[in-house]
PDB file of C-alpha atoms in Angstrom:
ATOM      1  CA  UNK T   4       5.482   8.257 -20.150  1.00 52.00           C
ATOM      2  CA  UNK T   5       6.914   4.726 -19.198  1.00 62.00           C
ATOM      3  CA  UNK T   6       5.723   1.314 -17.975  1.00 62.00           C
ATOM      4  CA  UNK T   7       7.535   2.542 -15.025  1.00 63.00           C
ATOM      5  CA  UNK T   8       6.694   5.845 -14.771  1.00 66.00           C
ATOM      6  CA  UNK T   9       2.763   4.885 -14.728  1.00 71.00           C
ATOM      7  CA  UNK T  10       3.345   2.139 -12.061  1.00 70.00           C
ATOM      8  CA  UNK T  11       4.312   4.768  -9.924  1.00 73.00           C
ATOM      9  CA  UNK T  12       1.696   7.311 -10.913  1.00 74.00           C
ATOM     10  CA  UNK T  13      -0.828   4.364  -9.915  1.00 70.00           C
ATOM     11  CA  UNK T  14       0.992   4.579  -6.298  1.00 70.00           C
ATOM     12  CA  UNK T  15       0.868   7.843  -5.595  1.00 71.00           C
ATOM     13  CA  UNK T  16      -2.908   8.960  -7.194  1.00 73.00           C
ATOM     14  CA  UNK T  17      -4.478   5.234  -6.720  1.00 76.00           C
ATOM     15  CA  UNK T  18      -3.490   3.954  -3.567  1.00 76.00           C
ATOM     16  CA  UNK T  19      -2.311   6.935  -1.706  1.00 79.00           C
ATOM     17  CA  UNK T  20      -6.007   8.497  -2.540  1.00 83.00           C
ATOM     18  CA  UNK T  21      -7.583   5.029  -1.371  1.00 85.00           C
ATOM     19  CA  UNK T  22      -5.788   5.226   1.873  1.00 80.00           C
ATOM     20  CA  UNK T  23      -7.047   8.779   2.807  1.00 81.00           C
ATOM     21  CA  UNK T  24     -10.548   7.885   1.550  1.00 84.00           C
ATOM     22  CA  UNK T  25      -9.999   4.300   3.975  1.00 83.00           C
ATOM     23  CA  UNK T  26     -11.226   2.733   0.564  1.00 88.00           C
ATOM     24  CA  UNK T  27     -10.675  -0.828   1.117  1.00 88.00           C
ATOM     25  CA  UNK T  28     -12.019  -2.047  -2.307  1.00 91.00           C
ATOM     26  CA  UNK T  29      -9.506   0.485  -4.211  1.00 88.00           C
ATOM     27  CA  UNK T  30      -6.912  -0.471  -1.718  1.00 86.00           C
ATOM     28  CA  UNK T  31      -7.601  -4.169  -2.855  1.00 89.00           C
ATOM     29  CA  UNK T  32      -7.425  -3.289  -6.205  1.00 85.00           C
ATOM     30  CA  UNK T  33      -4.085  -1.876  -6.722  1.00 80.00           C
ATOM     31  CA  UNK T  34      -2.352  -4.564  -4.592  1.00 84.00           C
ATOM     32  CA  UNK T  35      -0.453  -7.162  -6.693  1.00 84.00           C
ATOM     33  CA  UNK T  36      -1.330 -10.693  -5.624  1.00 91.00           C
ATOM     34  CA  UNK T  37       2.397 -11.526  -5.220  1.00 92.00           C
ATOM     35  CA  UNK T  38       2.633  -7.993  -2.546  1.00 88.00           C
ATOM     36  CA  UNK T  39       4.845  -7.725   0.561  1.00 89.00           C
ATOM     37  CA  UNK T  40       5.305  -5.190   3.268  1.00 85.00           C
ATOM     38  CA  UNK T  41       8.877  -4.682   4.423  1.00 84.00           C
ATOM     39  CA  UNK T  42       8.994  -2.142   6.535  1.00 73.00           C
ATOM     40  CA  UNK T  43      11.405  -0.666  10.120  1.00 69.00           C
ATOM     41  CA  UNK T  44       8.482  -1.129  12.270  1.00 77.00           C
ATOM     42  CA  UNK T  45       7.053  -4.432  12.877  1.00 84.00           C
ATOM     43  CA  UNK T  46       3.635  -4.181  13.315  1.00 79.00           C
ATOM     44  CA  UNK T  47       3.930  -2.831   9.743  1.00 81.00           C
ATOM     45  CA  UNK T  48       5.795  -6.069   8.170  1.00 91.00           C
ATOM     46  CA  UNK T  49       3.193  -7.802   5.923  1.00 92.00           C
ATOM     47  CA  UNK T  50       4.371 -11.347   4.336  1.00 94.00           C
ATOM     48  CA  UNK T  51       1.210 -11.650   1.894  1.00 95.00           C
ATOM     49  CA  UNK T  52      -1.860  -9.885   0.344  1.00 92.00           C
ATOM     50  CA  UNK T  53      -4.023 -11.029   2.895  1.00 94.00           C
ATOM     51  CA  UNK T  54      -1.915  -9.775   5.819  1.00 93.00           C
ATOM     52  CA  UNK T  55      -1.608  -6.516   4.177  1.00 89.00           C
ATOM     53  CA  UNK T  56      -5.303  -6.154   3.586  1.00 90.00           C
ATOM     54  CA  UNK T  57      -6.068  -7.603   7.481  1.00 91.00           C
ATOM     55  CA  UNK T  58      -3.148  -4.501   8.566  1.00 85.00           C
ATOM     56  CA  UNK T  59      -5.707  -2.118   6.341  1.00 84.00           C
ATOM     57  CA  UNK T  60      -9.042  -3.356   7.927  1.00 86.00           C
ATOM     58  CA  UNK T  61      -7.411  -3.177  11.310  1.00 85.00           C
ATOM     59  CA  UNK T  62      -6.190   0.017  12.100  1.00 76.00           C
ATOM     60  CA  UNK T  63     -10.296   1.530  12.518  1.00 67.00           C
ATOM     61  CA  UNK T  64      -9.860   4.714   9.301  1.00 65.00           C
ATOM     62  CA  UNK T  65      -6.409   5.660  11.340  1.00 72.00           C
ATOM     63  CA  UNK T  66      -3.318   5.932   8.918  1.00 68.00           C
ATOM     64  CA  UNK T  67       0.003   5.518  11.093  1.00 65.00           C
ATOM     65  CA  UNK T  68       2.397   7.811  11.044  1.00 71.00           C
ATOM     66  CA  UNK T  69       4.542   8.073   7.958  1.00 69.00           C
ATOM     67  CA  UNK T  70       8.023   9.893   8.368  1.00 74.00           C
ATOM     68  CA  UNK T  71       8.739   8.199   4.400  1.00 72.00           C
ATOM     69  CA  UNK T  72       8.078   6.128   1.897  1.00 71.00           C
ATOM     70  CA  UNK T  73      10.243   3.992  -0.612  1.00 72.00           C
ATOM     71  CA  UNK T  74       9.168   2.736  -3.526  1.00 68.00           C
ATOM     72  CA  UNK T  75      11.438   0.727  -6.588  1.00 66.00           C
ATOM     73  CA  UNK T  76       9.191   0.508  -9.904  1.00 63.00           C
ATOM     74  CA  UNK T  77      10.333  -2.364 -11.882  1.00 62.00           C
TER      75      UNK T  77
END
C-alpha cells in the first residue's frame, strides 16, 4: 500500500470513526497543523486548526448533513 493510499485510509477509519464517536482528542489528532476547511457552505469554511477544532466543539455531538466528501491525498 502507498504513502498515499494510507493517508487516506487514516481519513476514512481515523477521523471519520472520531467524528461518529464526537471524539475530540482523535479528531485533534489526525488534523495537520497546516489544515483548512474549504467547503460550499459557509458556516463550514475553516481558515486554521483552531477554527476547525472550535466548528467540532460547537456543533453539541450533531454531525451536519453530508451529501459528499472530497478528498486529494498528496
Amino acid at each position: 500500500m502507498s504513502l498515499r493510499n494510507d493517508n487516506l485510509e487514516v481519513v476514512f477509519v481515523g477521523w471519520v470513526d472520531a467524528q461518529r464517536r464526537n471524539d475530540l482528542g482523535a479528531i485533534e489528532r489526525h488534523l495537520h497543523p497546516d489544515v483548512v476547511w474549504h467547503g460550499l457552505r459557509p458556516d463550514l469554511v475553516c481558515r486554521n486548526r483552531d477554527q476547525v477544532l472550535d466548528n467540532v466543539r460547537n456543533r453539541g455531538g450533531q454531525r451536519p448533513d453530508v451529501e459528499g466528501i472530497e478528498l486529494y491525498a498528496e
